[in-house]
Amino acid sequence: MQEYFGLPSAALVEKDWFVVQALAAIHDVEVDGLTLAFGGGTALGRAYRLLERMSEDIDLRIIGEKSTSRSVLKRFRSEVND
């Protein structure tokens, strides 16, 4: 995998694998029209194969209506955590 994607280290391959697993686990989470979107530098690096380095975290955005109640957000967080 390291050579195929042109990644500089095996550690980066491992980090990328964990990112993919985390994204797969939360892919289908939806509560009252809210979903998650993968964003930020890691997402851009992943999309455009710019993986010379990778941050330790991923940025997720909640996508949905602007006026969402606290109770809906709480249910959404609970669903993501499960």
XYZ file of C-alpha atoms in Angstrom, residues 5-79:
75
model
C -0.149 5.325 -2.968
C 3.350 6.787 -2.849
C 3.229 7.301 0.908
C 6.488 8.214 2.625
C 6.150 5.835 5.593
C 4.399 2.731 6.868
C 3.189 4.752 9.864
C 1.252 7.019 7.506
C -0.396 3.975 5.929
C -1.507 2.853 9.388
C -2.903 6.301 10.268
C -4.773 6.437 6.973
C -6.239 2.975 7.610
C -7.616 4.115 10.980
C -9.121 7.241 9.409
C -10.877 5.117 6.786
C -12.189 2.724 9.465
C -13.527 5.614 11.570
C -15.242 7.195 8.573
C -16.792 3.873 7.562
C -18.146 3.413 11.088
C -19.962 6.766 11.069
C -20.911 6.867 7.380
C -24.582 5.977 7.804
C -25.294 7.896 11.006
C -28.318 10.163 10.550
C -30.604 11.640 13.193
C -33.459 13.978 12.266
C -31.764 14.955 9.002
C -28.329 15.533 10.545
C -25.307 13.806 9.031
C -21.535 14.150 9.285
C -19.191 15.361 6.565
C -15.454 14.729 6.502
C -13.609 18.028 6.019
C -10.416 19.895 6.727
C -6.844 19.283 5.679
C -6.903 15.514 6.137
C -9.962 15.266 3.875
C -8.279 17.357 1.178
C -5.101 15.327 1.480
C -7.065 12.092 1.210
C -9.116 13.295 -1.764
C -6.183 14.650 -3.754
C -3.535 12.131 -2.634
C -1.533 14.795 -0.838
C -0.522 12.519 2.001
C 3.043 13.571 2.697
C 1.946 14.137 6.263
C -1.236 13.526 8.185
C -2.597 15.186 11.275
C -3.532 13.202 14.358
C -7.209 14.110 14.083
C -9.942 14.446 11.491
C -12.396 17.299 11.065
C -16.075 16.413 10.938
C -18.887 18.841 10.212
C -22.506 18.363 11.201
C -24.647 18.921 8.126
C -28.316 19.746 8.512
C -30.723 22.530 9.242
C -29.289 25.649 10.840
C -31.759 25.722 13.719
C -31.263 22.390 15.444
C -32.368 21.899 19.026
C -29.978 20.817 21.760
C -31.942 17.609 22.282
C -31.503 16.627 18.614
C -27.777 17.393 18.790
C -27.526 15.324 21.975
C -29.249 12.353 20.274
C -26.976 12.788 17.272
C -23.817 12.759 19.414
C -25.102 9.702 21.250
C -25.723 7.884 17.956
